[in-house]
Every structure is written in C-alpha cells, then in structure tokens.
mmCIF file with all atom_site columns, C-alpha atoms in Angstrom:
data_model
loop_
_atom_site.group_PDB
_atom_site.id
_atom_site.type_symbol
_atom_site.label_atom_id
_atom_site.label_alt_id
_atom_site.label_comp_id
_atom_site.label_asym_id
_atom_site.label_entity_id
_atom_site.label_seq_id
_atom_site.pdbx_PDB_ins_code
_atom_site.Cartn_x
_atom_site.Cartn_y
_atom_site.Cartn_z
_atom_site.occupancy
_atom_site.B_iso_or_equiv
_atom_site.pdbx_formal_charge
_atom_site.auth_seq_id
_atom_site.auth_comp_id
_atom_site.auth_asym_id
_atom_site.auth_atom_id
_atom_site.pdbx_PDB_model_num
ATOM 1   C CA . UNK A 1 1   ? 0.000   0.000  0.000   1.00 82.00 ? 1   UNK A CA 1
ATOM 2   C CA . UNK A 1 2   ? 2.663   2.388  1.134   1.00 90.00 ? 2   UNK A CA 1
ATOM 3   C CA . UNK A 1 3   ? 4.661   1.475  -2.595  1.00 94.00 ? 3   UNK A CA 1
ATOM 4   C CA . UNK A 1 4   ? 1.548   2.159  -4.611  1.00 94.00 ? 4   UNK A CA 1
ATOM 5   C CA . UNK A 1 5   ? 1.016   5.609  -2.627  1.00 94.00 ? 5   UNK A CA 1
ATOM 6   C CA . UNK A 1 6   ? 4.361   6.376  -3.818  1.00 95.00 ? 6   UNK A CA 1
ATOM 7   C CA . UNK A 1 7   ? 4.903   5.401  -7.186  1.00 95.00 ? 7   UNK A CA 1
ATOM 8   C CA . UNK A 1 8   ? 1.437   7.685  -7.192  1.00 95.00 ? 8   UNK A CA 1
ATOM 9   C CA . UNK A 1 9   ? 2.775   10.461 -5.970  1.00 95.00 ? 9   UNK A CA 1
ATOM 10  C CA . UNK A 1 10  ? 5.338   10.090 -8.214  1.00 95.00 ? 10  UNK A CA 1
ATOM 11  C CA . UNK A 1 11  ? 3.614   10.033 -11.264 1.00 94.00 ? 11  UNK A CA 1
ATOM 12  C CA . UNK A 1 12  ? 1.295   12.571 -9.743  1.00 94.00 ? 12  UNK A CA 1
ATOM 13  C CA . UNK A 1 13  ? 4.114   14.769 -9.645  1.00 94.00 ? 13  UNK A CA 1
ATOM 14  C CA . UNK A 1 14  ? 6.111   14.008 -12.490 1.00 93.00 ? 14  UNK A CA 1
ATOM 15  C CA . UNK A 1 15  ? 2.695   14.691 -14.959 1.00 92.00 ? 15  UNK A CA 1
ATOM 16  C CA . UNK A 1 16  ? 2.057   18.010 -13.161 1.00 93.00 ? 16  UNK A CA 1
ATOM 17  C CA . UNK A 1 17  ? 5.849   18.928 -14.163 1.00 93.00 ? 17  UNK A CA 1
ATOM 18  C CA . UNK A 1 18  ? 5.018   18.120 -17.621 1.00 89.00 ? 18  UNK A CA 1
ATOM 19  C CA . UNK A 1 19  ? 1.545   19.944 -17.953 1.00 86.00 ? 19  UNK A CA 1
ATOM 20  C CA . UNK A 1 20  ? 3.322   22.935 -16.667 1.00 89.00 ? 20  UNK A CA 1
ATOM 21  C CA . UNK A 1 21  ? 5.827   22.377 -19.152 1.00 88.00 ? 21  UNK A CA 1
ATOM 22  C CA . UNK A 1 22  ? 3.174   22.119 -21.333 1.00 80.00 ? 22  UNK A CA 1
ATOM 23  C CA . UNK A 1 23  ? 2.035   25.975 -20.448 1.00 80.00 ? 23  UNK A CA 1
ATOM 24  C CA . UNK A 1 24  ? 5.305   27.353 -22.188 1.00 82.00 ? 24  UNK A CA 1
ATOM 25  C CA . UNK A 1 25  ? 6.084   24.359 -24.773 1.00 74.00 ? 25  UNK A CA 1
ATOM 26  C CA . UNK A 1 26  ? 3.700   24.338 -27.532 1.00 66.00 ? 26  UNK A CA 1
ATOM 27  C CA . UNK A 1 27  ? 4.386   20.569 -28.883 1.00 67.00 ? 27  UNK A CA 1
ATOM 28  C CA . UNK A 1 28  ? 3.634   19.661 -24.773 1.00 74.00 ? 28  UNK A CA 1
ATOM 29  C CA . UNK A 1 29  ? -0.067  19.563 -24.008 1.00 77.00 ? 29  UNK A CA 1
ATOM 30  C CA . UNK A 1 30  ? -1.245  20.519 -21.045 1.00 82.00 ? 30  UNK A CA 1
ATOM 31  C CA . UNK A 1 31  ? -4.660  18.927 -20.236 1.00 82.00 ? 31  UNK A CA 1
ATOM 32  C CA . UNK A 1 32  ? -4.056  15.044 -20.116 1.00 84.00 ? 32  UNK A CA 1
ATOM 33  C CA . UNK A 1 33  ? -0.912  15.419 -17.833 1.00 87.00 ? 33  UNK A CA 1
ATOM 34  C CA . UNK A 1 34  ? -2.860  18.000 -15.193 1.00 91.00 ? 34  UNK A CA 1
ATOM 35  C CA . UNK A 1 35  ? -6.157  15.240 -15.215 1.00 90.00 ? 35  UNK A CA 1
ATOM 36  C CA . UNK A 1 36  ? -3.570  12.494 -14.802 1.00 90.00 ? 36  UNK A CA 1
ATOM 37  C CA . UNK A 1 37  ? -2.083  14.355 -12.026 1.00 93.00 ? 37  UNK A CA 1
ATOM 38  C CA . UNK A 1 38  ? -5.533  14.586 -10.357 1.00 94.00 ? 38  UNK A CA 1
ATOM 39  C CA . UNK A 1 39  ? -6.461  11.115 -10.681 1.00 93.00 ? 39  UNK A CA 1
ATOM 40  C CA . UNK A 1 40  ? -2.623  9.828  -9.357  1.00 94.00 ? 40  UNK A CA 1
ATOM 41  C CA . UNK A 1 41  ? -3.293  12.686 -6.308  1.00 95.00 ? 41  UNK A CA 1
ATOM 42  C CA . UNK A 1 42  ? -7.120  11.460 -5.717  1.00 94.00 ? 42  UNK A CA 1
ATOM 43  C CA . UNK A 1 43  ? -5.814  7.657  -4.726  1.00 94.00 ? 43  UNK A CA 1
ATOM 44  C CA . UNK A 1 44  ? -2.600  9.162  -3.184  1.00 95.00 ? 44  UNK A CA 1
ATOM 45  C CA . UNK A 1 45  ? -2.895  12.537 -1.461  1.00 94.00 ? 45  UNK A CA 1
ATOM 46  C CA . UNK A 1 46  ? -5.891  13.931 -0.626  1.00 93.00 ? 46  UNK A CA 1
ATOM 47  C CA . UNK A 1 47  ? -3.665  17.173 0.114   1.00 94.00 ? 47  UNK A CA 1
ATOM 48  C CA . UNK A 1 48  ? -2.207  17.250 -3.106  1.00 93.00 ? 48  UNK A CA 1
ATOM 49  C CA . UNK A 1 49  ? -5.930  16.772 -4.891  1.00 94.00 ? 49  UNK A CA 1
ATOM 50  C CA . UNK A 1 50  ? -7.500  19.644 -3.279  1.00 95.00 ? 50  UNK A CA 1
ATOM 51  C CA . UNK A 1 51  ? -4.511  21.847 -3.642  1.00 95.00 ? 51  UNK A CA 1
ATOM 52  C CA . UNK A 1 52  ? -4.752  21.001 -7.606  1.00 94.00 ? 52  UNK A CA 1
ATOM 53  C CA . UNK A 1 53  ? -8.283  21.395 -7.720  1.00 93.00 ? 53  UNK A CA 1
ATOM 54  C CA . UNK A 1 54  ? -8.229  24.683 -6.017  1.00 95.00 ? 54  UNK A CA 1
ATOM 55  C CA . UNK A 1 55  ? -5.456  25.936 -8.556  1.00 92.00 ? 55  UNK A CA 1
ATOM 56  C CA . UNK A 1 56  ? -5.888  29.267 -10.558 1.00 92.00 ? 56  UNK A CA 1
ATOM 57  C CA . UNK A 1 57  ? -4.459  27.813 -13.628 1.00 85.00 ? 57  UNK A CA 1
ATOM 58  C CA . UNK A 1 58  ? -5.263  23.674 -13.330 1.00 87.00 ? 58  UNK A CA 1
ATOM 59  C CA . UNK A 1 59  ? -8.618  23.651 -11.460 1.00 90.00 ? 59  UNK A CA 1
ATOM 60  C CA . UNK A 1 60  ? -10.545 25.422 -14.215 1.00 86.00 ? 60  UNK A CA 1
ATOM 61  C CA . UNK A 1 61  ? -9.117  22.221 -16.271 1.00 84.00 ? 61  UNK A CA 1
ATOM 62  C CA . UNK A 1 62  ? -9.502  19.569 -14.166 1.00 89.00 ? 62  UNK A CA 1
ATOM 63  C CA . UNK A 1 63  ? -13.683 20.926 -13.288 1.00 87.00 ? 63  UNK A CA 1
ATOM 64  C CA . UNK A 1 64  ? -14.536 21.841 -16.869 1.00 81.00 ? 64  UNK A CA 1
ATOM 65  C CA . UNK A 1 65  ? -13.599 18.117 -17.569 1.00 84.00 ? 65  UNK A CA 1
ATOM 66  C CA . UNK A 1 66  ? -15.298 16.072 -14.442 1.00 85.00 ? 66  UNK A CA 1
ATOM 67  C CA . UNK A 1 67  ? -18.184 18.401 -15.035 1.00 87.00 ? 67  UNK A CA 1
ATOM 68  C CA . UNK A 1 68  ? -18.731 18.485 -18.717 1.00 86.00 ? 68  UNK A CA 1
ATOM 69  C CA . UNK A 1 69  ? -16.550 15.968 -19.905 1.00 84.00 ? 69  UNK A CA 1
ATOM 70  C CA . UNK A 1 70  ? -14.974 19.218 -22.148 1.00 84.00 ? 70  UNK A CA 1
ATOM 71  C CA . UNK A 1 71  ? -12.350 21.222 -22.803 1.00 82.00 ? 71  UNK A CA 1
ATOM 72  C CA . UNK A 1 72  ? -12.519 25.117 -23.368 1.00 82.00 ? 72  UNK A CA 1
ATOM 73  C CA . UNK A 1 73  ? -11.666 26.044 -27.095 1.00 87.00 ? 73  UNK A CA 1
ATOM 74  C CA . UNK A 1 74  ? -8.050  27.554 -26.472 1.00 83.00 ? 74  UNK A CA 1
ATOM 75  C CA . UNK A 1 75  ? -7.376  23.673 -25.054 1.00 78.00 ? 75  UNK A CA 1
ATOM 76  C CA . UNK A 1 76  ? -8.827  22.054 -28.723 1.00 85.00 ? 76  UNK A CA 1
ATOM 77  C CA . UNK A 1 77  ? -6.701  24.657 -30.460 1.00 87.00 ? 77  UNK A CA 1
ATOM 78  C CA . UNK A 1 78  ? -3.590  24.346 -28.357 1.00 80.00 ? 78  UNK A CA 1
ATOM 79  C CA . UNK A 1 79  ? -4.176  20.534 -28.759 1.00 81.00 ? 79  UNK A CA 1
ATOM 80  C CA . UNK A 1 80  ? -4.890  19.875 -32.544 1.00 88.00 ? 80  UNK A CA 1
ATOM 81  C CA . UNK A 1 81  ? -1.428  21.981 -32.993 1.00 86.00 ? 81  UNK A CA 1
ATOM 82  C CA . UNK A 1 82  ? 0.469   20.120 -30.987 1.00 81.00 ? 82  UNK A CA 1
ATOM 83  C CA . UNK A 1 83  ? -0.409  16.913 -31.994 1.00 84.00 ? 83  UNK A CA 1
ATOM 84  C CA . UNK A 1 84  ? -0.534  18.050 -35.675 1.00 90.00 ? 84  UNK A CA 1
ATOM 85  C CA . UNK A 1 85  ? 3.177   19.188 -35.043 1.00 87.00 ? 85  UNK A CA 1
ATOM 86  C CA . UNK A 1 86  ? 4.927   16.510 -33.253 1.00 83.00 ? 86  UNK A CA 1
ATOM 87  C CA . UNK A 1 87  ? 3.332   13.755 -35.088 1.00 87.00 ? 87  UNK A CA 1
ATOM 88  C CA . UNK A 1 88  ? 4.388   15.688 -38.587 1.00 92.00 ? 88  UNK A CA 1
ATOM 89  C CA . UNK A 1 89  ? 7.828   16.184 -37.210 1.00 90.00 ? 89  UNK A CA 1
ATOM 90  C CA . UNK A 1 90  ? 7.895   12.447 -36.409 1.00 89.00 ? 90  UNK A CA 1
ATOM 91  C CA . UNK A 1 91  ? 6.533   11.183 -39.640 1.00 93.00 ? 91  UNK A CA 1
ATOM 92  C CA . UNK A 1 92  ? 9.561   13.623 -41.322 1.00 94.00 ? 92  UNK A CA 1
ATOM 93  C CA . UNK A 1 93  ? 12.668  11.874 -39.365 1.00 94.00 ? 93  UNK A CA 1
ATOM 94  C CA . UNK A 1 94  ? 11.055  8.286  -39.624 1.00 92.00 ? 94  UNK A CA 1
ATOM 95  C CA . UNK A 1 95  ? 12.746  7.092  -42.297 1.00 94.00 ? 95  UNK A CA 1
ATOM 96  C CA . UNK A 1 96  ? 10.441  3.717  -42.855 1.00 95.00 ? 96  UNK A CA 1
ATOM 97  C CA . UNK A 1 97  ? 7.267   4.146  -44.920 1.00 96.00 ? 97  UNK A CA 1
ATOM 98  C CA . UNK A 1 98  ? 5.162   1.718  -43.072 1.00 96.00 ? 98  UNK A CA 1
ATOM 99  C CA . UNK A 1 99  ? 6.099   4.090  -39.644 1.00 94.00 ? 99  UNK A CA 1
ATOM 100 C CA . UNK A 1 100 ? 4.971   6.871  -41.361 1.00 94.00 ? 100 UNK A CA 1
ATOM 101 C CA . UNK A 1 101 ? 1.754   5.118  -42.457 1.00 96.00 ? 101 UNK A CA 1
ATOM 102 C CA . UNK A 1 102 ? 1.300   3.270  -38.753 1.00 94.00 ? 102 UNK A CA 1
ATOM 103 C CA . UNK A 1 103 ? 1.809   7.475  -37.526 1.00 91.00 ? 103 UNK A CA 1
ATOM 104 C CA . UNK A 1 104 ? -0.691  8.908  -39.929 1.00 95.00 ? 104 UNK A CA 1
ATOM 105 C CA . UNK A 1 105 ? -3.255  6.267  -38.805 1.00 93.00 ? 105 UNK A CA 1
ATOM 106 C CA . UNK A 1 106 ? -2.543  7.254  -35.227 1.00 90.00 ? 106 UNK A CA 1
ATOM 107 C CA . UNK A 1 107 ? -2.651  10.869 -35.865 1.00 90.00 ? 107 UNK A CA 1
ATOM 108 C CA . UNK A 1 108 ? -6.285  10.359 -37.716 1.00 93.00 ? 108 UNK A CA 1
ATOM 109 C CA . UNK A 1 109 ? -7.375  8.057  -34.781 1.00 89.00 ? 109 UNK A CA 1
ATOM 110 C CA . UNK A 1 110 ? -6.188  10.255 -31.951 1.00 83.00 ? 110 UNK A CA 1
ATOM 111 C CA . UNK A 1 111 ? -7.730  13.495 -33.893 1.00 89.00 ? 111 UNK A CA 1
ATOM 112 C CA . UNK A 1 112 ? -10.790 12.257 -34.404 1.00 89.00 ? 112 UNK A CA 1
ATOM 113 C CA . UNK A 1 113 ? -11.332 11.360 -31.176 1.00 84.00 ? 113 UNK A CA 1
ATOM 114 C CA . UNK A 1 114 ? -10.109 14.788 -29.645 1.00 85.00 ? 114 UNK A CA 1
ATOM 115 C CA . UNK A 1 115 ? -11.553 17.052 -32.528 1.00 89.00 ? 115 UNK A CA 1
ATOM 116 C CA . UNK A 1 116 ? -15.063 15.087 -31.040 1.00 89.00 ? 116 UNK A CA 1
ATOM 117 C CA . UNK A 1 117 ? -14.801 16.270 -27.281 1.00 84.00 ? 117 UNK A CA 1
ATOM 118 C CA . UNK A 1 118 ? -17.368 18.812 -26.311 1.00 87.00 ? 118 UNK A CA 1
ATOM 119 C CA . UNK A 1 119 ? -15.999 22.365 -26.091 1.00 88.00 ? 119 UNK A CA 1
ATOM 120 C CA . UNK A 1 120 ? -17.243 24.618 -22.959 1.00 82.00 ? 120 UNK A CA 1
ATOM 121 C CA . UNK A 1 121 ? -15.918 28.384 -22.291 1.00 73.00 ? 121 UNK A CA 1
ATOM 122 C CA . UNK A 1 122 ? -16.266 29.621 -18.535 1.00 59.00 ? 122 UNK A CA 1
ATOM 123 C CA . UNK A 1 123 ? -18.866 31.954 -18.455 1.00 46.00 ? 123 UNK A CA 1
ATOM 124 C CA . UNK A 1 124 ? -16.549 34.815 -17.209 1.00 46.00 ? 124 UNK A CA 1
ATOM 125 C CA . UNK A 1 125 ? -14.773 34.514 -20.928 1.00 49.00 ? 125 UNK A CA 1
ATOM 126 C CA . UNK A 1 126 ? -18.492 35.168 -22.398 1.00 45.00 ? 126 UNK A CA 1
ATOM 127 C CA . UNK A 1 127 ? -19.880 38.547 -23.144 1.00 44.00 ? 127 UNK A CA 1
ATOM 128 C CA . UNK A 1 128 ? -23.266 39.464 -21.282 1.00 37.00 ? 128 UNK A CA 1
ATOM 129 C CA . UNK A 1 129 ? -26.159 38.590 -23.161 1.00 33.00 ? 129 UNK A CA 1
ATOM 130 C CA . UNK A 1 130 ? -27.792 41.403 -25.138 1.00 36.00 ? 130 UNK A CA 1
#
C-alpha cells in the first residue's frame, strides 16, 4: 500500500511537471498530464488533490472536464497543434514508410477522437447577453 502511494505520488508529480511544461512548450499539451495528475493525487494525497483542484491555472481544467466531460476552445486549439506538429515532425525523421503510415493512422485516430470532445468556455470569458 505504502509502494503504490508512492509510485502515485510520483507520477502525480512528475505529470504536473510536464503539464506545466506544457504551459510554455507548444508541442507539450497541457490537459491530459494535469487530469492524470488529479487522478494519481485522488488515490494518493488527498492534500495534493484539493490543492490542484483549487489551482488558478489547473482547477478550471480539471472541473470543466469532471463536469462536462470538455475542454474550453483555447485547449482544442492548443491541442490539434500540438499533436498536428509533433506527429508531422515524427513522420519527417522516420525514415520507414510503413512508420509513417502506422503514424498517420494514429494521428487520424487520436484526432478524431479529440476534434469530437465537447468544447465549454467559462462563463466569465463570455460577453453578457444582449
């Protein structure tokens, strides 16, 4: 029990290094490494959970997807780049054709999935209604 707490922790803390990397790096997204964080944090330390919920920057993140199962625009846009980028930068030094088939299948497959998630903008973002 005490091992699993730990290697938790660790991978807690090691994805919420990466989605902050992710803030500044535009080829690192941000999203699935915070919500992995949360989840590691929620069966590890219930500290470290609330503190990430409660945070300026994550908690928006990690609410807008328990509560809506979404992601606000800037996140689809942020994401679709990234993935669009890093895949076509790995499909250019790959020097086998079937890799570079086996990555464009995976690129279709992983942006059809995230092109489909719901998009939700915090109401503060919104203009008033008219």
């Amino acid at each position: 029990m005490v091992v699993q707490r730990l290697f938790l922790n660790f991978i807690g803390g090691l994805s919420l290094c990466l989605g902050f990397l992710g803030i500044f790096l535009p080829v690192l997204p941000t999203t699935p490494f915070v919500l992995l964080a949360s989840a590691c944090f929620m069966r590890s330390s219930p500290s470290f959970h609330r503190w990430l919920n409660q945070h300026p920057t994550f908690g928006p993140i990690i609410s807008n997807w328990h509560q809506h199962r979404a992601v606000t625009r800037k996140v689809k846009l942020r994401g679709v780049l990234a993935m669009v980028l890093s895949f076509s930068f790995s499909i250019y030094i790959v020097s086998h054709n079937w890799l570079k088939i086996m990555l464009i299948v995976m690129l279709v497959i992983l942006l059809s999935w995230f092109i489909r998630l719901p998009v939700i903008e915090h109401l503060a973002d919104q203009e008033e209604n008219h």
